[in-house]
Amino acid sequence: MKGRQILLDHIEGREAAALMVDGILHDVLIDGDAPRPGTIYRAVTDRPVKGQGGVFLKTPDGSAYLRGVKGIGQGETLHVQVTGYAEPGKAIPVTHKILFKSRYAIVTPDAPGLNLSRSIRDDDLRDSLLELAHEGMEGSTMGLILRSACAGAEPDEVADDIAAMRRLAEDVTADMVASPELLVEGDGPHVLAWRDWVDPADVVTEAGCFESHGALDSLDAARGAHVTLGEGASLFVEATRALIAVDVNTGADGSFAAGLKANLACARALPIALRVRGLGGQITIDLAPMPKKERRTFEAALRAALRRDDVDTVMAGWTPLGHYELQRKRARLPLTEVLG
C-alpha cells in the first residue's frame, strides 16, 4: 500500500501506534509497564552521588537519578520529568528542566522567551503565529516554542494548545507539597502519534488494523536481527549486555563498489531498524569493507538519515579497528522486552 498510514490499535492488551510508509513499518510505539517518558513527578531528594554531580530521588515509582545538579541537600522537593527508560536495575532517568509538550506548543517554565520552529519560513505566517504566542503567554514568565506543525493548523487550534499547555504548566509548577507524587503521566502511544507524527497520513483506528495492514508481520520480523538492504546486502542488529552490535554484509555481490553500496544502504536503514526494535545505548557498526576515502560519504549519509530521526543520537566516530560508533538515547522500550 502506498503513502503514509498511522495505525492506532492494541497489541497483546497494550495500546500501540504504528507508522507505515508505502507498506513498510517506519516506527512503532507500544505502551510498557515502566514510567513513560514525559511523566512529571514531585520528587524528594534522597542522597547525592559524590564525584558525579548527580542525586538520587524518591518518586512514587521508585528511585530516580538526576544528573548535573549542585547544591541540593537531602529532603528537598523538586519537580522532575522522565527523559527515557532506565537500563535494567538502574534508576529512572529524569531532568529538572521540564517541558510541557503538545502537537503545536511547548511551554518551557525555565526558559523564557517566545520562539518559532525554524522550518516555518513564511514571514506572514511567522508574524501571525508570534501574535498568537504573545496573546497566549501574556503576563507569564514562562517560555513558549511553537512547533513546525503550526504551519498547517488553524489559528484556533494553535491558540487552544497554547492555553492548555500554559494551564498545565502553571498548575504543576505551583504545586510544592513536600512528598513524592505523580503529577502528570507521560503521553501514551495514541497521543504521541497525534503529537509527533504530523506529516499528512491516513489514520486508521479500527480494531485489528495492525494485522490487516501488515504491522503485525513487520513486528514479528523485527523480533529477529536480520534486515534486508536490497541487491543481496543485509545487516544484522543484535543487542548484547554491553552494546548494540550491527553487522553489514554485501551478500553475493563481489564487485569493487559492493562494500560502499551496502554501507550506504545501512546508513539509510539503520535509524528505522533501531526505532522499530526500540534499541538505544552504545551502538557499534561493523561495516562492509570499503576504501578509507569513502568514510566521509558514509558519515554524510548516516547524518542525513539521523536528521530525520526523532531519537537523539550522537555520531561518536571511528574506532582503531574501523568500526563506527553511535550513542543513542534510550527513548523506547526494547521490542523484545515489551512483547516477549
Tab-separated table of N, CA, C and O in Angstrom, residues 116 120-134 146:
chain	number	residue	atom	x	y	z
A	116	LEU	N	9.745	30.310	17.434
A	116	LEU	CA	9.064	29.530	16.409
A	116	LEU	C	10.024	28.525	15.809
A	116	LEU	O	11.237	28.763	15.755
A	120	ILE	N	9.456	26.972	9.827
A	120	ILE	CA	8.393	27.892	9.397
A	120	ILE	C	9.071	29.156	8.865
A	120	ILE	O	9.597	29.956	9.635
A	121	ARG	N	9.064	29.338	7.557
A	121	ARG	CA	9.853	30.411	6.942
A	121	ARG	C	9.007	31.535	6.349
A	121	ARG	O	9.540	32.601	6.053
A	122	ASP	N	7.731	31.294	6.151
A	122	ASP	CA	6.865	32.329	5.590
A	122	ASP	C	6.725	33.488	6.588
A	122	ASP	O	6.282	33.301	7.719
A	123	ASP	N	7.103	34.679	6.170
A	123	ASP	CA	7.131	35.824	7.081
A	123	ASP	C	5.742	36.170	7.618
A	123	ASP	O	5.586	36.482	8.812
A	124	ASP	N	4.734	36.141	6.763
A	124	ASP	CA	3.384	36.477	7.220
A	124	ASP	C	2.886	35.452	8.239
A	124	ASP	O	2.259	35.814	9.243
A	125	LEU	N	3.165	34.186	7.977
A	125	LEU	CA	2.765	33.141	8.916
A	125	LEU	C	3.504	33.291	10.237
A	125	LEU	O	2.911	33.145	11.322
A	126	ARG	N	4.768	33.598	10.168
A	126	ARG	CA	5.553	33.776	11.398
A	126	ARG	C	4.986	34.937	12.220
A	126	ARG	O	4.874	34.847	13.455
A	127	ASP	N	4.623	36.016	11.542
A	127	ASP	CA	4.069	37.169	12.259
A	127	ASP	C	2.751	36.806	12.941
A	127	ASP	O	2.515	37.174	14.103
A	128	SER	N	1.887	36.070	12.236
A	128	SER	CA	0.591	35.713	12.830
A	128	SER	C	0.762	34.734	13.989
A	128	SER	O	0.052	34.826	15.000
A	129	LEU	N	1.721	33.818	13.876
A	129	LEU	CA	1.969	32.876	14.959
A	129	LEU	C	2.582	33.574	16.171
A	129	LEU	O	2.248	33.266	17.327
A	130	LEU	N	3.458	34.530	15.929
A	130	LEU	CA	4.030	35.286	17.046
A	130	LEU	C	2.953	36.096	17.770
A	130	LEU	O	2.996	36.252	19.002
A	131	GLU	N	1.998	36.584	17.013
A	131	GLU	CA	0.883	37.307	17.640
A	131	GLU	C	0.089	36.363	18.547
A	131	GLU	O	-0.268	36.726	19.680
A	132	LEU	N	-0.174	35.146	18.077
A	132	LEU	CA	-0.857	34.151	18.908
A	132	LEU	C	-0.036	33.824	20.153
A	132	LEU	O	-0.583	33.668	21.249
A	133	ALA	N	1.281	33.725	19.973
A	133	ALA	CA	2.156	33.406	21.097
A	133	ALA	C	2.112	34.503	22.150
A	133	ALA	O	2.020	34.228	23.360
A	134	HIS	N	2.186	35.767	21.723
A	134	HIS	CA	2.138	36.884	22.674
A	134	HIS	C	0.800	36.922	23.408
A	134	HIS	O	0.757	37.140	24.628
A	146	LEU	N	6.681	27.344	19.428
A	146	LEU	CA	5.648	26.874	18.517
A	146	LEU	C	6.296	25.941	17.497
A	146	LEU	O	7.264	26.306	16.829
